[in-house]
Amino acid sequence: MATALAFRSVRFAYREAPVFDGLSLELAEGELAAVLGPNGTGKTTLIRLAAGSLRPEAGSVMLGGRDLASIPSAERARSVAVVPQESRPAFEFTAREVVRMGRAPHLGFLGLESRRDVEVVDEAMRRTAVSDLSERPFLGLSGGERQRVILARALAQEPRLLLLDEPTAFLDLRHRLLLYELLTRLNRETGLTLLIASHDLDLAGRFANRIVLLRSGAVAADGPPAEVLTPENLRRVYGVRAEVRTDSATGRPVVIPLAPAEEP
C-alpha cells in the first residue's frame, strides 16, 4: 500500500524545549489512525508538521513521497486539509460561505466559482449533513453543527489527507459519537486518509484502525487498538492503573481508569 504521509527522523523544538528528536512514522493511504498521549507530548505539533504550518529543524515530512517543504502552498492545500479544535471566523459568515472557503485552493486568479465548485460544496455539505444549515450564521450554530461545517469545509478542499486536532474537544458525548461515525464512514466510502490527534482513548479505540501512542515526543506504541491500549502501556505513558475490557458488541478495547500509578 502506498505511503500517504511519512515523518523521517524529524527533529523539532519550541525555542529551548524539544518536542521531537528523530521521530519516524508512516501512514499508509486509506488508513484511519489516531494519535494519543498526555498533554505536552506533541500531538498538536505532529498535526501542524503534517499540515506544513510548522517545519522540522531536521529530518523531513513527506507527502505522497514528496518533501512537504518543497510543495507550493496552494498545491499543498489541495492535498491536505485540517480540522482544528475550534474555528471562529473574524467576520460573520453563513455556514455555506464557510464551506465555500474550502474551494479557495482550486479557484483561479479571479476567484470565480465554476459549476463544479458549487457541486463540490453541495456534496461536502450533504456528506456532513449540514445542507439545512446553509444560510444560518456560523457563529450561531451549536458546537456539533459548527464542527460538521468545518469538516465540510475541509472536504470541499478535496484532500487526500485529512488531519484533525482534537475534533471532539468541545462536543458532548452524542456529538462525539456522531462525528467519529461520520469520519469512519468517510474513510470507508471514499478511501480518505485520516490522522486524528485525540485525548479520547475509548472513541479512538472504537473507531480507529491504528493507534499511535506518544510519550515525551516519541512513539511508545503503534498498532491495532487492542495491542496498544493495554494496562502496561497506559501505566507507562499516562501514569495510571487501568483495566482494559473488550466490548462484546464491537470487539474493541474499553479503558477503565482505576487510579494514578505509583510511577509513570
PDB file of N, CA and C in Angstrom, residues 195-264:
ATOM      1  N   LEU A 195      -5.797  11.257   9.970  1.00  0.00           N
ATOM      2  CA  LEU A 195      -4.934  11.216  11.144  1.00  0.00           C
ATOM      3  C   LEU A 195      -5.568  12.126  12.194  1.00  0.00           C
ATOM      4  N   ILE A 196      -5.948  11.546  13.334  1.00  0.00           N
ATOM      5  CA  ILE A 196      -6.694  12.257  14.360  1.00  0.00           C
ATOM      6  C   ILE A 196      -5.876  12.322  15.641  1.00  0.00           C
ATOM      7  N   ALA A 197      -5.603  13.534  16.121  1.00  0.00           N
ATOM      8  CA  ALA A 197      -4.986  13.709  17.435  1.00  0.00           C
ATOM      9  C   ALA A 197      -6.107  13.811  18.456  1.00  0.00           C
ATOM     10  N   SER A 198      -6.030  13.001  19.501  1.00  0.00           N
ATOM     11  CA  SER A 198      -7.156  12.934  20.424  1.00  0.00           C
ATOM     12  C   SER A 198      -6.705  12.612  21.842  1.00  0.00           C
ATOM     13  N   HIS A 199      -7.559  12.987  22.811  1.00  0.00           N
ATOM     14  CA  HIS A 199      -7.390  12.580  24.204  1.00  0.00           C
ATOM     15  C   HIS A 199      -8.341  11.437  24.556  1.00  0.00           C
ATOM     16  N   ASP A 200      -9.301  11.169  23.679  1.00  0.00           N
ATOM     17  CA  ASP A 200     -10.359  10.216  23.999  1.00  0.00           C
ATOM     18  C   ASP A 200      -9.951   8.797  23.633  1.00  0.00           C
ATOM     19  N   LEU A 201      -9.450   8.064  24.617  1.00  0.00           N
ATOM     20  CA  LEU A 201      -8.945   6.715  24.366  1.00  0.00           C
ATOM     21  C   LEU A 201     -10.043   5.776  23.879  1.00  0.00           C
ATOM     22  N   ASP A 202     -11.229   5.853  24.486  1.00  0.00           N
ATOM     23  CA  ASP A 202     -12.293   4.907  24.137  1.00  0.00           C
ATOM     24  C   ASP A 202     -12.812   5.121  22.718  1.00  0.00           C
ATOM     25  N   LEU A 203     -13.028   6.389  22.324  1.00  0.00           N
ATOM     26  CA  LEU A 203     -13.504   6.641  20.967  1.00  0.00           C
ATOM     27  C   LEU A 203     -12.446   6.260  19.938  1.00  0.00           C
ATOM     28  N   ALA A 204     -11.198   6.586  20.230  1.00  0.00           N
ATOM     29  CA  ALA A 204     -10.121   6.198  19.318  1.00  0.00           C
ATOM     30  C   ALA A 204     -10.031   4.675  19.231  1.00  0.00           C
ATOM     31  N   GLY A 205     -10.142   4.017  20.375  1.00  0.00           N
ATOM     32  CA  GLY A 205     -10.076   2.560  20.375  1.00  0.00           C
ATOM     33  C   GLY A 205     -11.224   1.920  19.636  1.00  0.00           C
ATOM     34  N   ARG A 206     -12.362   2.585  19.640  1.00  0.00           N
ATOM     35  CA  ARG A 206     -13.547   2.014  18.983  1.00  0.00           C
ATOM     36  C   ARG A 206     -13.538   2.237  17.475  1.00  0.00           C
ATOM     37  N   PHE A 207     -13.047   3.414  17.031  1.00  0.00           N
ATOM     38  CA  PHE A 207     -13.218   3.758  15.620  1.00  0.00           C
ATOM     39  C   PHE A 207     -11.943   3.699  14.784  1.00  0.00           C
ATOM     40  N   ALA A 208     -10.778   3.926  15.379  1.00  0.00           N
ATOM     41  CA  ALA A 208      -9.545   3.948  14.593  1.00  0.00           C
ATOM     42  C   ALA A 208      -9.098   2.530  14.248  1.00  0.00           C
ATOM     43  N   ASN A 209      -8.438   2.394  13.113  1.00  0.00           N
ATOM     44  CA  ASN A 209      -7.844   1.116  12.733  1.00  0.00           C
ATOM     45  C   ASN A 209      -6.454   0.951  13.328  1.00  0.00           C
ATOM     46  N   ARG A 210      -5.862   2.089  13.678  1.00  0.00           N
ATOM     47  CA  ARG A 210      -4.484   2.087  14.184  1.00  0.00           C
ATOM     48  C   ARG A 210      -4.335   3.190  15.218  1.00  0.00           C
ATOM     49  N   ILE A 211      -3.566   2.913  16.261  1.00  0.00           N
ATOM     50  CA  ILE A 211      -3.316   3.918  17.282  1.00  0.00           C
ATOM     51  C   ILE A 211      -1.810   4.093  17.447  1.00  0.00           C
ATOM     52  N   VAL A 212      -1.399   5.354  17.442  1.00  0.00           N
ATOM     53  CA  VAL A 212      -0.011   5.711  17.716  1.00  0.00           C
ATOM     54  C   VAL A 212       0.005   6.391  19.079  1.00  0.00           C
ATOM     55  N   LEU A 213       0.694   5.795  20.019  1.00  0.00           N
ATOM     56  CA  LEU A 213       0.746   6.310  21.380  1.00  0.00           C
ATOM     57  C   LEU A 213       2.072   7.030  21.583  1.00  0.00           C
ATOM     58  N   LEU A 214       1.979   8.337  21.894  1.00  0.00           N
ATOM     59  CA  LEU A 214       3.178   9.150  22.085  1.00  0.00           C
ATOM     60  C   LEU A 214       3.487   9.318  23.570  1.00  0.00           C
ATOM     61  N   ARG A 215       4.775   9.332  23.858  1.00  0.00           N
ATOM     62  CA  ARG A 215       5.234   9.650  25.204  1.00  0.00           C
ATOM     63  C   ARG A 215       6.505  10.482  25.077  1.00  0.00           C
ATOM     64  N   SER A 216       6.466  11.705  25.621  1.00  0.00           N
ATOM     65  CA  SER A 216       7.629  12.593  25.586  1.00  0.00           C
ATOM     66  C   SER A 216       8.179  12.763  24.174  1.00  0.00           C
ATOM     67  N   GLY A 217       7.270  12.907  23.202  1.00  0.00           N
ATOM     68  CA  GLY A 217       7.680  13.173  21.832  1.00  0.00           C
ATOM     69  C   GLY A 217       8.194  11.979  21.064  1.00  0.00           C
ATOM     70  N   ALA A 218       8.059  10.796  21.601  1.00  0.00           N
ATOM     71  CA  ALA A 218       8.491   9.583  20.907  1.00  0.00           C
ATOM     72  C   ALA A 218       7.345   8.598  20.831  1.00  0.00           C
ATOM     73  N   VAL A 219       7.415   7.678  19.886  1.00  0.00           N
ATOM     74  CA  VAL A 219       6.377   6.664  19.734  1.00  0.00           C
ATOM     75  C   VAL A 219       6.597   5.585  20.785  1.00  0.00           C
ATOM     76  N   ALA A 220       5.642   5.476  21.708  1.00  0.00           N
ATOM     77  CA  ALA A 220       5.724   4.470  22.768  1.00  0.00           C
ATOM     78  C   ALA A 220       5.082   3.154  22.352  1.00  0.00           C
ATOM     79  N   ALA A 221       4.073   3.230  21.479  1.00  0.00           N
ATOM     80  CA  ALA A 221       3.401   2.028  20.968  1.00  0.00           C
ATOM     81  C   ALA A 221       2.679   2.403  19.687  1.00  0.00           C
ATOM     82  N   ASP A 222       2.546   1.446  18.793  1.00  0.00           N
ATOM     83  CA  ASP A 222       1.948   1.720  17.488  1.00  0.00           C
ATOM     84  C   ASP A 222       1.367   0.423  16.946  1.00  0.00           C
ATOM     85  N   GLY A 223       0.061   0.424  16.658  1.00  0.00           N
ATOM     86  CA  GLY A 223      -0.543  -0.776  16.115  1.00  0.00           C
ATOM     87  C   GLY A 223      -2.049  -0.768  16.265  1.00  0.00           C
ATOM     88  N   PRO A 224      -2.700  -1.924  16.121  1.00  0.00           N
ATOM     89  CA  PRO A 224      -4.149  -2.018  16.302  1.00  0.00           C
ATOM     90  C   PRO A 224      -4.532  -1.631  17.727  1.00  0.00           C
ATOM     91  N   PRO A 225      -5.733  -1.075  17.932  1.00  0.00           N
ATOM     92  CA  PRO A 225      -6.135  -0.614  19.259  1.00  0.00           C
ATOM     93  C   PRO A 225      -5.947  -1.642  20.369  1.00  0.00           C
ATOM     94  N   ALA A 226      -6.303  -2.890  20.129  1.00  0.00           N
ATOM     95  CA  ALA A 226      -6.212  -3.903  21.177  1.00  0.00           C
ATOM     96  C   ALA A 226      -4.771  -4.176  21.592  1.00  0.00           C
ATOM     97  N   GLU A 227      -3.825  -3.925  20.683  1.00  0.00           N
ATOM     98  CA  GLU A 227      -2.419  -4.156  21.004  1.00  0.00           C
ATOM     99  C   GLU A 227      -1.769  -2.957  21.675  1.00  0.00           C
ATOM    100  N   VAL A 228      -2.343  -1.786  21.465  1.00  0.00           N
ATOM    101  CA  VAL A 228      -1.747  -0.549  22.003  1.00  0.00           C
ATOM    102  C   VAL A 228      -2.365  -0.156  23.335  1.00  0.00           C
ATOM    103  N   LEU A 229      -3.682  -0.266  23.446  1.00  0.00           N
ATOM    104  CA  LEU A 229      -4.374   0.142  24.673  1.00  0.00           C
ATOM    105  C   LEU A 229      -4.359  -1.010  25.674  1.00  0.00           C
ATOM    106  N   THR A 230      -3.211  -1.224  26.270  1.00  0.00           N
ATOM    107  CA  THR A 230      -3.032  -2.270  27.263  1.00  0.00           C
ATOM    108  C   THR A 230      -2.753  -1.630  28.619  1.00  0.00           C
ATOM    109  N   PRO A 231      -3.029  -2.333  29.721  1.00  0.00           N
ATOM    110  CA  PRO A 231      -2.743  -1.767  31.047  1.00  0.00           C
ATOM    111  C   PRO A 231      -1.296  -1.324  31.207  1.00  0.00           C
ATOM    112  N   GLU A 232      -0.368  -2.107  30.676  1.00  0.00           N
ATOM    113  CA  GLU A 232       1.043  -1.759  30.811  1.00  0.00           C
ATOM    114  C   GLU A 232       1.373  -0.470  30.048  1.00  0.00           C
ATOM    115  N   ASN A 233       0.883  -0.354  28.811  1.00  0.00           N
ATOM    116  CA  ASN A 233       1.146   0.870  28.041  1.00  0.00           C
ATOM    117  C   ASN A 233       0.515   2.090  28.697  1.00  0.00           C
ATOM    118  N   LEU A 234      -0.679   1.931  29.247  1.00  0.00           N
ATOM    119  CA  LEU A 234      -1.352   3.056  29.888  1.00  0.00           C
ATOM    120  C   LEU A 234      -0.629   3.470  31.170  1.00  0.00           C
ATOM    121  N   ARG A 235      -0.102   2.513  31.887  1.00  0.00           N
ATOM    122  CA  ARG A 235       0.673   2.846  33.082  1.00  0.00           C
ATOM    123  C   ARG A 235       1.958   3.575  32.699  1.00  0.00           C
ATOM    124  N   ARG A 236       2.617   3.061  31.660  1.00  0.00           N
ATOM    125  CA  ARG A 236       3.905   3.618  31.245  1.00  0.00           C
ATOM    126  C   ARG A 236       3.766   5.009  30.636  1.00  0.00           C
ATOM    127  N   VAL A 237       2.708   5.232  29.867  1.00  0.00           N
ATOM    128  CA  VAL A 237       2.556   6.501  29.148  1.00  0.00           C
ATOM    129  C   VAL A 237       1.777   7.533  29.948  1.00  0.00           C
ATOM    130  N   TYR A 238       0.677   7.111  30.567  1.00  0.00           N
ATOM    131  CA  TYR A 238      -0.185   8.063  31.275  1.00  0.00           C
ATOM    132  C   TYR A 238       0.043   8.081  32.793  1.00  0.00           C
ATOM    133  N   GLY A 239       0.754   7.104  33.303  1.00  0.00           N
ATOM    134  CA  GLY A 239       0.963   7.045  34.745  1.00  0.00           C
ATOM    135  C   GLY A 239      -0.293   6.694  35.511  1.00  0.00           C
ATOM    136  N   VAL A 240      -1.116   5.819  34.947  1.00  0.00           N
ATOM    137  CA  VAL A 240      -2.340   5.399  35.627  1.00  0.00           C
ATOM    138  C   VAL A 240      -2.452   3.879  35.612  1.00  0.00           C
ATOM    139  N   ARG A 241      -3.132   3.365  36.632  1.00  0.00           N
ATOM    140  CA  ARG A 241      -3.536   1.964  36.603  1.00  0.00           C
ATOM    141  C   ARG A 241      -4.909   1.904  35.945  1.00  0.00           C
ATOM    142  N   ALA A 242      -5.075   1.001  35.010  1.00  0.00           N
ATOM    143  CA  ALA A 242      -6.335   0.921  34.273  1.00  0.00           C
ATOM    144  C   ALA A 242      -6.668  -0.524  33.959  1.00  0.00           C
ATOM    145  N   GLU A 243      -7.961  -0.754  33.861  1.00  0.00           N
ATOM    146  CA  GLU A 243      -8.453  -2.050  33.392  1.00  0.00           C
ATOM    147  C   GLU A 243      -8.894  -1.869  31.949  1.00  0.00           C
ATOM    148  N   VAL A 244      -8.567  -2.816  31.104  1.00  0.00           N
ATOM    149  CA  VAL A 244      -8.972  -2.750  29.698  1.00  0.00           C
ATOM    150  C   VAL A 244      -9.852  -3.959  29.404  1.00  0.00           C
ATOM    151  N   ARG A 245     -11.089  -3.690  29.041  1.00  0.00           N
ATOM    152  CA  ARG A 245     -12.034  -4.751  28.712  1.00  0.00           C
ATOM    153  C   ARG A 245     -12.302  -4.748  27.210  1.00  0.00           C
ATOM    154  N   THR A 246     -12.881  -5.822  26.759  1.00  0.00           N
ATOM    155  CA  THR A 246     -13.258  -5.920  25.347  1.00  0.00           C
ATOM    156  C   THR A 246     -14.761  -5.745  25.215  1.00  0.00           C
ATOM    157  N   ASP A 247     -15.170  -4.798  24.399  1.00  0.00           N
ATOM    158  CA  ASP A 247     -16.597  -4.572  24.151  1.00  0.00           C
ATOM    159  C   ASP A 247     -17.150  -5.771  23.380  1.00  0.00           C
ATOM    160  N   SER A 248     -18.146  -6.438  23.950  1.00  0.00           N
ATOM    161  CA  SER A 248     -18.686  -7.649  23.321  1.00  0.00           C
ATOM    162  C   SER A 248     -19.362  -7.361  21.984  1.00  0.00           C
ATOM    163  N   ALA A 249     -19.842  -6.124  21.800  1.00  0.00           N
ATOM    164  CA  ALA A 249     -20.547  -5.784  20.559  1.00  0.00           C
ATOM    165  C   ALA A 249     -19.580  -5.445  19.429  1.00  0.00           C
ATOM    166  N   THR A 250     -18.467  -4.791  19.762  1.00  0.00           N
ATOM    167  CA  THR A 250     -17.556  -4.320  18.716  1.00  0.00           C
ATOM    168  C   THR A 250     -16.235  -5.075  18.683  1.00  0.00           C
ATOM    169  N   GLY A 251     -15.898  -5.753  19.779  1.00  0.00           N
ATOM    170  CA  GLY A 251     -14.602  -6.410  19.857  1.00  0.00           C
ATOM    171  C   GLY A 251     -13.459  -5.444  20.090  1.00  0.00           C
ATOM    172  N   ARG A 252     -13.799  -4.192  20.370  1.00  0.00           N
ATOM    173  CA  ARG A 252     -12.780  -3.156  20.575  1.00  0.00           C
ATOM    174  C   ARG A 252     -12.510  -2.958  22.068  1.00  0.00           C
ATOM    175  N   PRO A 253     -11.324  -2.407  22.411  1.00  0.00           N
ATOM    176  CA  PRO A 253     -10.979  -2.212  23.815  1.00  0.00           C
ATOM    177  C   PRO A 253     -11.736  -1.053  24.453  1.00  0.00           C
ATOM    178  N   VAL A 254     -12.050  -1.194  25.729  1.00  0.00           N
ATOM    179  CA  VAL A 254     -12.673  -0.140  26.539  1.00  0.00           C
ATOM    180  C   VAL A 254     -11.784   0.067  27.761  1.00  0.00           C
ATOM    181  N   VAL A 255     -11.355   1.314  27.972  1.00  0.00           N
ATOM    182  CA  VAL A 255     -10.419   1.621  29.048  1.00  0.00           C
ATOM    183  C   VAL A 255     -11.171   2.116  30.280  1.00  0.00           C
ATOM    184  N   ILE A 256     -10.868   1.530  31.427  1.00  0.00           N
ATOM    185  CA  ILE A 256     -11.468   1.940  32.695  1.00  0.00           C
ATOM    186  C   ILE A 256     -10.338   2.395  33.623  1.00  0.00           C
ATOM    187  N   PRO A 257     -10.120   3.711  33.761  1.00  0.00           N
ATOM    188  CA  PRO A 257      -9.065   4.193  34.668  1.00  0.00           C
ATOM    189  C   PRO A 257      -9.411   3.838  36.110  1.00  0.00           C
ATOM    190  N   LEU A 258      -8.420   3.403  36.857  1.00  0.00           N
ATOM    191  CA  LEU A 258      -8.637   2.994  38.234  1.00  0.00           C
ATOM    192  C   LEU A 258      -8.007   3.953  39.227  1.00  0.00           C
ATOM    193  N   ALA A 259      -6.735   4.289  39.034  1.00  0.00           N
ATOM    194  CA  ALA A 259      -6.042   5.154  39.980  1.00  0.00           C
ATOM    195  C   ALA A 259      -4.696   5.562  39.375  1.00  0.00           C
ATOM    196  N   PRO A 260      -4.119   6.666  39.878  1.00  0.00           N
ATOM    197  CA  PRO A 260      -2.756   7.010  39.456  1.00  0.00           C
ATOM    198  C   PRO A 260      -1.792   5.898  39.832  1.00  0.00           C
ATOM    199  N   ALA A 261      -0.859   5.619  38.939  1.00  0.00           N
ATOM    200  CA  ALA A 261       0.161   4.620  39.249  1.00  0.00           C
ATOM    201  C   ALA A 261       1.228   5.259  40.142  1.00  0.00           C
ATOM    202  N   GLU A 262       1.947   4.433  40.862  1.00  0.00           N
ATOM    203  CA  GLU A 262       2.990   4.960  41.724  1.00  0.00           C
ATOM    204  C   GLU A 262       4.103   5.599  40.900  1.00  0.00           C
ATOM    205  N   GLU A 263       4.391   4.999  39.743  1.00  0.00           N
ATOM    206  CA  GLU A 263       5.424   5.554  38.865  1.00  0.00           C
ATOM    207  C   GLU A 263       4.881   5.554  37.446  1.00  0.00           C
ATOM    208  N   PRO A 264       5.140   6.641  36.666  1.00  0.00           N
ATOM    209  CA  PRO A 264       4.674   6.674  35.280  1.00  0.00           C
ATOM    210  C   PRO A 264       5.404   5.669  34.413  1.00  0.00           C
TER     211      PRO A 264
END
